[in-house]
Coordinates of C-alpha atoms in Angstrom, one line a residue:
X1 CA 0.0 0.0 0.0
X2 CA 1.8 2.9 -1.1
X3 CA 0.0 7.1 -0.4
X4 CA 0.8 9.8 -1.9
X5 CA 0.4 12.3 1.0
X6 CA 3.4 13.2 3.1
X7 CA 3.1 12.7 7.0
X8 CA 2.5 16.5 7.7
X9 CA -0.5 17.0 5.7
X10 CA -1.4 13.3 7.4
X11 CA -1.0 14.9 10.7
X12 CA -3.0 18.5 9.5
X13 CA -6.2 16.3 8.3
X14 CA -5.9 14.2 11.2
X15 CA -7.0 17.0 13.6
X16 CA -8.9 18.5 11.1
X17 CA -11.0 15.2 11.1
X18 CA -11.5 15.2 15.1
X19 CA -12.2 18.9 14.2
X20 CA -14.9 18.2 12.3
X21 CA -16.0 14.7 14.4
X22 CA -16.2 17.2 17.4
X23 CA -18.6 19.6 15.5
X24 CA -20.6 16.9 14.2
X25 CA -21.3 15.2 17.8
X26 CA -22.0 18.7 18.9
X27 CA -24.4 19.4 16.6
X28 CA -26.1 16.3 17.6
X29 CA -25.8 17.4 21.2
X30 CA -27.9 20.4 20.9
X31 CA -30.3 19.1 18.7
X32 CA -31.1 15.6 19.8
X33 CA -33.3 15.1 23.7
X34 CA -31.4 12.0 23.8
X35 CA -27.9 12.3 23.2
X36 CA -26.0 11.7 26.8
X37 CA -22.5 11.2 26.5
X38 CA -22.4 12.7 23.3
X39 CA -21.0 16.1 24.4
X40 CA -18.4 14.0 26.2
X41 CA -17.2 12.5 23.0
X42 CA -17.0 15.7 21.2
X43 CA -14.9 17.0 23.8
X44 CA -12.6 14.2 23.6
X45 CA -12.2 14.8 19.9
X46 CA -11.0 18.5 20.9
X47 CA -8.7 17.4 23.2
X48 CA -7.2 14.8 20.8
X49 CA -7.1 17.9 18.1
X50 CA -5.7 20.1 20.7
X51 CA -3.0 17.4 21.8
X52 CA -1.8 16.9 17.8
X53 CA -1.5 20.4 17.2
X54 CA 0.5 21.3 20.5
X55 CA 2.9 18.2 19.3
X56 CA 3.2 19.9 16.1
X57 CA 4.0 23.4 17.5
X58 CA 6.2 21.2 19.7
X59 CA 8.7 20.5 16.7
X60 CA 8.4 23.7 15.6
X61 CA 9.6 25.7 18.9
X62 CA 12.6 23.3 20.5
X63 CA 12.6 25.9 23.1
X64 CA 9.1 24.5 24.4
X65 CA 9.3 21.0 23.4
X66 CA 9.4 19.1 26.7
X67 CA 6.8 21.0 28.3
X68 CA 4.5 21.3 24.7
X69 CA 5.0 17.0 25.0
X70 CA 4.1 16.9 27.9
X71 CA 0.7 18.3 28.0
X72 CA 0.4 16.6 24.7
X73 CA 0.4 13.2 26.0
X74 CA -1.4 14.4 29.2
X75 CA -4.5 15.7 27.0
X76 CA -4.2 12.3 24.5
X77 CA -4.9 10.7 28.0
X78 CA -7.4 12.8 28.8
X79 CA -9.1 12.4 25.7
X80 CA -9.2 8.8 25.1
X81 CA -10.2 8.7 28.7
X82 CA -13.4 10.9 27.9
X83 CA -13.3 8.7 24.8
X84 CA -14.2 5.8 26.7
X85 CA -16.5 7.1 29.1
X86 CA -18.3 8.6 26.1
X87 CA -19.7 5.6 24.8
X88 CA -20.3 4.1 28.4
X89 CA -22.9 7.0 28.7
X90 CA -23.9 6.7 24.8
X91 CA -24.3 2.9 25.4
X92 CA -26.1 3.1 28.4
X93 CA -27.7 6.8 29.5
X94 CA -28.9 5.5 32.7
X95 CA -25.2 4.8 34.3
X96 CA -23.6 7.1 36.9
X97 CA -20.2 8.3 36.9
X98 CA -18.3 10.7 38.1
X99 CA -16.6 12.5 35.1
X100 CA -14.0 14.1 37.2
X101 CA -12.1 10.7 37.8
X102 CA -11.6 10.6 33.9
X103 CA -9.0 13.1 34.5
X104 CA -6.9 11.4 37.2
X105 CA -4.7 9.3 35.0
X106 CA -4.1 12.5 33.0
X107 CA -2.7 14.0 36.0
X108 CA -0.5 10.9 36.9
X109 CA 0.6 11.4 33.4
X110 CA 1.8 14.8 34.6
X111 CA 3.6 13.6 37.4
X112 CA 5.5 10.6 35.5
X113 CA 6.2 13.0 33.0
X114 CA 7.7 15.6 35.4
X115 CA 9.8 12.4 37.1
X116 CA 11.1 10.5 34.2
X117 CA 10.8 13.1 31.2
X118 CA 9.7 9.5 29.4
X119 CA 7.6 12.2 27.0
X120 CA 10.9 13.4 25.3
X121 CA 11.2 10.6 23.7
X122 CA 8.9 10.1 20.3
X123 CA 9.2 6.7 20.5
X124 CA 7.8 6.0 23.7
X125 CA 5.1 8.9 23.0
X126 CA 3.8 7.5 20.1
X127 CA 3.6 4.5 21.4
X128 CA 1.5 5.4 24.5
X129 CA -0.9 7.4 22.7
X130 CA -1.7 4.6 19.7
X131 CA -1.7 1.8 22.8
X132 CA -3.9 3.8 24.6
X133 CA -6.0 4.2 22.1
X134 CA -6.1 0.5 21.3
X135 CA -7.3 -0.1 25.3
X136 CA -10.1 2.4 25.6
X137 CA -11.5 1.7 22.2
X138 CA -11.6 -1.7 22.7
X139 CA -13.2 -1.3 26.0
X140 CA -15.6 0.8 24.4
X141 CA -16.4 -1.9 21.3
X142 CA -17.0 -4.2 24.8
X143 CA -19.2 -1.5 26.7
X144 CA -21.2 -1.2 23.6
X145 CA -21.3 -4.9 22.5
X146 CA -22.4 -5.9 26.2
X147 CA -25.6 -3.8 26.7
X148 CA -27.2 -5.0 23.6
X149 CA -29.2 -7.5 25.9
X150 CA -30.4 -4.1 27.6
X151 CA -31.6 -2.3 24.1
X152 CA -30.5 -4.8 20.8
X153 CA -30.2 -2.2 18.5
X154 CA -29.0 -3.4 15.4
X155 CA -26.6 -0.6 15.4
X156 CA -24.7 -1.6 17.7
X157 CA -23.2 -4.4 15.8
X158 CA -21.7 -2.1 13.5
X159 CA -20.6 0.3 15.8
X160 CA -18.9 -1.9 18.1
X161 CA -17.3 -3.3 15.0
X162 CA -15.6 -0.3 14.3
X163 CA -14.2 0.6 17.6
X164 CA -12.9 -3.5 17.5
X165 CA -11.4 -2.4 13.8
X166 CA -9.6 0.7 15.0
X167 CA -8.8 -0.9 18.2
X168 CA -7.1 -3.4 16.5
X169 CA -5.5 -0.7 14.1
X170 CA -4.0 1.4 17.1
X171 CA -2.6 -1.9 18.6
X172 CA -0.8 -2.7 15.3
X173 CA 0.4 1.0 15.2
X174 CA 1.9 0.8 18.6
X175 CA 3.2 -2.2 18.3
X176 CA 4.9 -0.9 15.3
X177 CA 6.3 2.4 17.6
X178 CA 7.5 0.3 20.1
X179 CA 9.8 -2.0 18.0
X180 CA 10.6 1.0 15.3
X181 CA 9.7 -1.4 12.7
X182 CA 6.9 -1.1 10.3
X183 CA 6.0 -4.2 8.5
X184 CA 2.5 -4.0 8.3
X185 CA 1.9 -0.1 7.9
X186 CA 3.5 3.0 7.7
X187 CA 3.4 6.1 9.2
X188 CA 1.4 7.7 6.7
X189 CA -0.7 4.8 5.9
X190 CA -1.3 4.1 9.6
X191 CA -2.6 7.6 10.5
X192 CA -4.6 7.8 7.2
X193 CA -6.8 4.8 8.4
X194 CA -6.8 6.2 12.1
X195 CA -8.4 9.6 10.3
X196 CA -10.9 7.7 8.0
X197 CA -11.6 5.6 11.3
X198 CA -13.1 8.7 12.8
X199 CA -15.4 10.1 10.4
X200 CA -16.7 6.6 10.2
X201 CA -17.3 6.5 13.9
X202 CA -19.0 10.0 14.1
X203 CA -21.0 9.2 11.7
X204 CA -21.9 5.7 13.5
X205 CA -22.9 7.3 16.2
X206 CA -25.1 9.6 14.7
X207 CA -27.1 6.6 13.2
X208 CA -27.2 5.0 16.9
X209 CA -28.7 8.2 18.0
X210 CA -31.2 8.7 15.4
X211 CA -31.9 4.6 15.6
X212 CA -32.3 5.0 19.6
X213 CA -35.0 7.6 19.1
X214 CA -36.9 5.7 16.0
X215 CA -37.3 2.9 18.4
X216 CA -38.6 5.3 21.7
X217 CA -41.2 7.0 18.8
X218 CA -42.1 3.9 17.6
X219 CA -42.8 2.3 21.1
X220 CA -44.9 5.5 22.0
X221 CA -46.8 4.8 18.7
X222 CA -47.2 1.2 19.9
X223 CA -47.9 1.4 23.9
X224 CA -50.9 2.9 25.9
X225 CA -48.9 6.1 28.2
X226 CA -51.0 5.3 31.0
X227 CA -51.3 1.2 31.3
X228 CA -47.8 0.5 29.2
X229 CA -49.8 -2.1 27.4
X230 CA -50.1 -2.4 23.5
X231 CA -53.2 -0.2 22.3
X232 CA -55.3 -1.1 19.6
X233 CA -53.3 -0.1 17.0
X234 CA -50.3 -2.2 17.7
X235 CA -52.6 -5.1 18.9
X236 CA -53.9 -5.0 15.2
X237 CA -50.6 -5.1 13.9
X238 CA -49.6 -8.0 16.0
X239 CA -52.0 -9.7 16.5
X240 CA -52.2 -12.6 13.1
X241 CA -54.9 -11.3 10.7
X242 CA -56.0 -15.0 10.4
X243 CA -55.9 -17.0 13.5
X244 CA -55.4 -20.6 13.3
X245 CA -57.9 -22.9 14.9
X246 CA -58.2 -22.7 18.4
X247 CA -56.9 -19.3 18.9
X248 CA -59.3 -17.1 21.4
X249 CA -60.0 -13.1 21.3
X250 CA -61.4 -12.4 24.9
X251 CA -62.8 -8.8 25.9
X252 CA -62.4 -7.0 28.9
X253 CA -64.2 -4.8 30.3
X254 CA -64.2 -3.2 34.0
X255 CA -68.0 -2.8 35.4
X256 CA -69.3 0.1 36.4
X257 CA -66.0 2.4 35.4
X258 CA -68.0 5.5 34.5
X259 CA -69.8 5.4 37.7
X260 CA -66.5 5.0 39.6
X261 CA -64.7 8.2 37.4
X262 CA -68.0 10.0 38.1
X263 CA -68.1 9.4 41.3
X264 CA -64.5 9.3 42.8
X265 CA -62.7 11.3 39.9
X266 CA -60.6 10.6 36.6
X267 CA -57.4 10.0 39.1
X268 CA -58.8 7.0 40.7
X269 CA -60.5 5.8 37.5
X270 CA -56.8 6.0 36.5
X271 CA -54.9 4.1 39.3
X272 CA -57.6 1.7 39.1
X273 CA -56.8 1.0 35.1
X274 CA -53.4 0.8 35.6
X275 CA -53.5 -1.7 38.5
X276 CA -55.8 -3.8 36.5
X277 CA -53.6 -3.9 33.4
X278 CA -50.4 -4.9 36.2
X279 CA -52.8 -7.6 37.5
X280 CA -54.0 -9.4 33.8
X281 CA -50.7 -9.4 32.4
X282 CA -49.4 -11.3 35.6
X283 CA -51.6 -14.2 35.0
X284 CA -51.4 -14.6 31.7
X285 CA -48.9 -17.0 29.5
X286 CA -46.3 -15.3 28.2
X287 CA -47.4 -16.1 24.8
X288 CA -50.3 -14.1 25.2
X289 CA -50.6 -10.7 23.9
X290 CA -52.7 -8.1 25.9
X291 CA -54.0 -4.8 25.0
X292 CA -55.9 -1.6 26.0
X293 CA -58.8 -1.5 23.2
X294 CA -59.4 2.5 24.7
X295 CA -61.2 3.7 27.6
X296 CA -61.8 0.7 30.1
X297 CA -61.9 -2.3 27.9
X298 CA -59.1 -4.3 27.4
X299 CA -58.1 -7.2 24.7
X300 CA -56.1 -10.7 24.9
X301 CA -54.9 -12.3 22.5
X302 CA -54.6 -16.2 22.9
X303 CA -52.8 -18.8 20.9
X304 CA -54.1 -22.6 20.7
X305 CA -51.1 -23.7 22.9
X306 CA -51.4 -21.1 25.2
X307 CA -54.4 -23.9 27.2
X308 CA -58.0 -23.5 27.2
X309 CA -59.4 -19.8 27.1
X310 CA -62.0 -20.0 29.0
X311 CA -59.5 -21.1 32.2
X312 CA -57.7 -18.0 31.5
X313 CA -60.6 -16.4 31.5
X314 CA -62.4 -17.2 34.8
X315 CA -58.4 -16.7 36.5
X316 CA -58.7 -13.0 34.9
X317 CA -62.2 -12.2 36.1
X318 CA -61.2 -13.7 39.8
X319 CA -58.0 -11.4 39.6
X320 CA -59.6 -8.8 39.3
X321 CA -62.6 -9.2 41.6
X322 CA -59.9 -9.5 44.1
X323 CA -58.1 -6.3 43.8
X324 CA -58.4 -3.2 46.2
X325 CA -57.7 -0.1 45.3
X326 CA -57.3 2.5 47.8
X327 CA -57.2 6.3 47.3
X328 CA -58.4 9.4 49.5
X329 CA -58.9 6.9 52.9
X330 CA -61.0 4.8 51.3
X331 CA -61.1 1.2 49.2
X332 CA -62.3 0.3 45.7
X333 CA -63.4 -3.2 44.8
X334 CA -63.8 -3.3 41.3
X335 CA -64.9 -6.3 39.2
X336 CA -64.9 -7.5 34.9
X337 CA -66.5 -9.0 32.5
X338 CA -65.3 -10.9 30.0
X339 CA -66.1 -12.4 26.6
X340 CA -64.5 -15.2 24.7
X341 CA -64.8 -16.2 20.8
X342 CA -62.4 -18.6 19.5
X343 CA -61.3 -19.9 15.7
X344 CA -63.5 -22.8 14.9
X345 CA -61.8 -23.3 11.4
X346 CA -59.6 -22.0 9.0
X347 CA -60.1 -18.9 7.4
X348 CA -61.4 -17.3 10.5
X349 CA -60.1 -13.3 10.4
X350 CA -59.0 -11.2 13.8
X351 CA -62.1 -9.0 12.6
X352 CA -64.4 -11.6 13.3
X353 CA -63.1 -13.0 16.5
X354 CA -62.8 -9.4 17.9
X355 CA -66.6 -8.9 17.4
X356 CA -67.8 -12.3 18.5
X357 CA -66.2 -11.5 21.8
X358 CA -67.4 -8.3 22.1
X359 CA -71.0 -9.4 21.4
X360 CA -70.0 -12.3 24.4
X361 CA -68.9 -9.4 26.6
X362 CA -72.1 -7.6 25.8
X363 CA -74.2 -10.6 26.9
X364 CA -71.8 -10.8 30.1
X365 CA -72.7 -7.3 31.2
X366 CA -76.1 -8.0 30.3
X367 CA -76.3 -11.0 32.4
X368 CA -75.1 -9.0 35.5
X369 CA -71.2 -8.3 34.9
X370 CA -68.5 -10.0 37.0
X371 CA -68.8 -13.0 34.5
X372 CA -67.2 -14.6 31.8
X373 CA -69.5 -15.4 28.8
X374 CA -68.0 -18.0 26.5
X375 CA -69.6 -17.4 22.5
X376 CA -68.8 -21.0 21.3
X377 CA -69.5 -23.3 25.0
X378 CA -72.8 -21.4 26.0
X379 CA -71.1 -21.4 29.6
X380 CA -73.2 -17.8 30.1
X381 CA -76.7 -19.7 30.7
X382 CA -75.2 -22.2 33.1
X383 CA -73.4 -19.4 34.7
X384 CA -76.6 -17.5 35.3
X385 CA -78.8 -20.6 36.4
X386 CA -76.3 -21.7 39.1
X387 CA -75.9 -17.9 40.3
X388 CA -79.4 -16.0 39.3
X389 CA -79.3 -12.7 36.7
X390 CA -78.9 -10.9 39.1
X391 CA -76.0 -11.7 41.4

């Protein structure tokens, strides 16, 4: 691999690209709600920029070249430091740290510096910024790698691969300083890839970013703000179009809810919603999908080999009747119906299942409410005989 640039233009584009890495995270800073860590990244760029141009200025003025070195390599440290903490924060938003400690191995730097004046020589200066490099980056393609059981974002695979890729580059690059030997890559070639290696990561993280906030928007599209269940919208959506025989619909609905919000206020109606939804979602099978349809009904979906819907049912309408709410000094019992249609055959459609079992709820509130009415087992009628209309 040959280039045709010289090493000084190498090293002018190479803070010219944190330059304009830092400007592009910063810019995503102030126009994105959910951009921790970013601003820490971008100032990390700087400080890499500002450390390559006070090691140029330091071969330029031999007068100030151990002490220009010296804060050189103490702001490299600083900024792969910030590097790495970066994409802890990016990776994860919720974690605490205390960005202050970033800067203590900087100022250990200092002191080693001041001691051994090890940052006279190039050798070992190069080789101490490409190595560190090497250690936070690949601690960051880790970090990043790691929390994708938290939030597997497809991103993440590619921007973990690039901090692994120009981990792996800075490690071949200090090797190479170390020994004063370069095989593999030259100076030039080296810090061409470390430049393109940037813009590529910027630009990585401003697709994480925007991918992160897709996925929030598209969960508020999906989820009910005050139960955190799927509304109807996504229920549609997820719920198969044409349900194989044996699936159930059942519909939910809590009795009396207007005379409770009438009566007690929207706030209560509220809690009382919310700890319903906690309650149905803890008894049923995982493979069950449940739903807020709007106001206070609420839908399940129910595969074949989740077990027989009208079990689930009568353990969701017992659930409920034993719940007590209590607000203002005083207790809420509240109760639900329910209605059940299943797919008898093939070619059955969620349409029609949905309004089957909303016709079975109807004839469950009719009946007296706190019941389960069951469109294709008539279990309504025997219901009512053993209990009377109503009970």
């Amino acid at each position: 691999m040959t280039s045709g640039l010289d090493l000084p233009t190498v090293l002018f584009l190479q803070k010219t690209s944190y330059i304009a890495g830092a400007l592009t995270l910063g810019y995503l800073r102030r126009t994105s709600t959910d951009s921790r860590g970013v601003g820490l990244l971008a100032a990390s760029f700087l400080m890499l920029a500002a450390g390559a141009t006070l090691a140029g200025y330091a071969e330029l003025y031999p007068a100030l070249y151990g002490a220009l070195s010296l804060v050189n390599i103490a702001l490299a440290v600083s900024g792969y430091g910030l590097l790495a903490l970066a994409f802890v924060l990016i990776s994860n938003p919720g974690r605490k740290f205390n960005t202050w400690y970033v800067f203590l191995p900087a100022a250990a730097t200092l002191v080693v510096g001041l001691a051994t004046d090890f940052h006279l020589d190039n050798t070992y200066r190069a080789a101490t910024f490409t190595l560190l490099g090497c250690l936070t980056m690949a601690a960051a393609a880790w970090v990043v790698r790691r929390d994708a059981s938290r939030e597997p974002l497809p991103i993440r695979k590619l921007v973990a691969a690039i901090l692994a890729a120009t981990s792996l580059l800075s490690l071949v690059m200090g090797l190479e300083f170390s020994f004063q030997s370069f095989p593999v890559l030259d100076v030039v070639e080296g810090f061409s890839l470390m430049i393109l290696s940037k813009f590529v990561l910027a630009i990585a993280i401003v697709m994480f970013i925007s991918e992160r906030q897709r996925v929030k928007i598209q969960k508020l599209a999906d989820l009910d703000p005050l139960t955190g269940l799927h509304n109807r919208r996504s229920f549609n959506a997820n719920a198969p179009n044409n349900p194989q025989p044996g699936d159930a619909v059942l519909f939910l609905d809590l009795d009396h809810f207007k005379q409770l919000n009438d009566r007690h206020g929207h706030a209560l109606g509220d809690e009382v919603l919310s700890t319903m939804a906690e309650a149905v979602q803890s008894v049923l099978p995982p493979s069950a999908l449940l739903a807020r349809h709007g106001g206070e009904e609420f839908v399940v979906f129910l595969p074949a080999s989740a077990g027989d819907a009208l079990l689930h049912a009568e353990r969701i309408r017992k659930t409920v009747s034993g719940l007590r709410v209590s607000s203002l000094g005083f207790e809420v019992k509240v109760t639900t119906s329910v209605g059940i249609a299943r797919a008898l055959h093939h070619g059955s459609t969620l349409q029609d299942l949905c309004r089957r079992a909303d016709r079975a709820l109807y004839l469950a509130k009719a009946a007296g409410r706190d019941r389960v009415c069951d469109a294709d087992r008539d279990t309504l009628q025997k219901k009512v005989h053993d209990q009377g209309v109503g009970s």
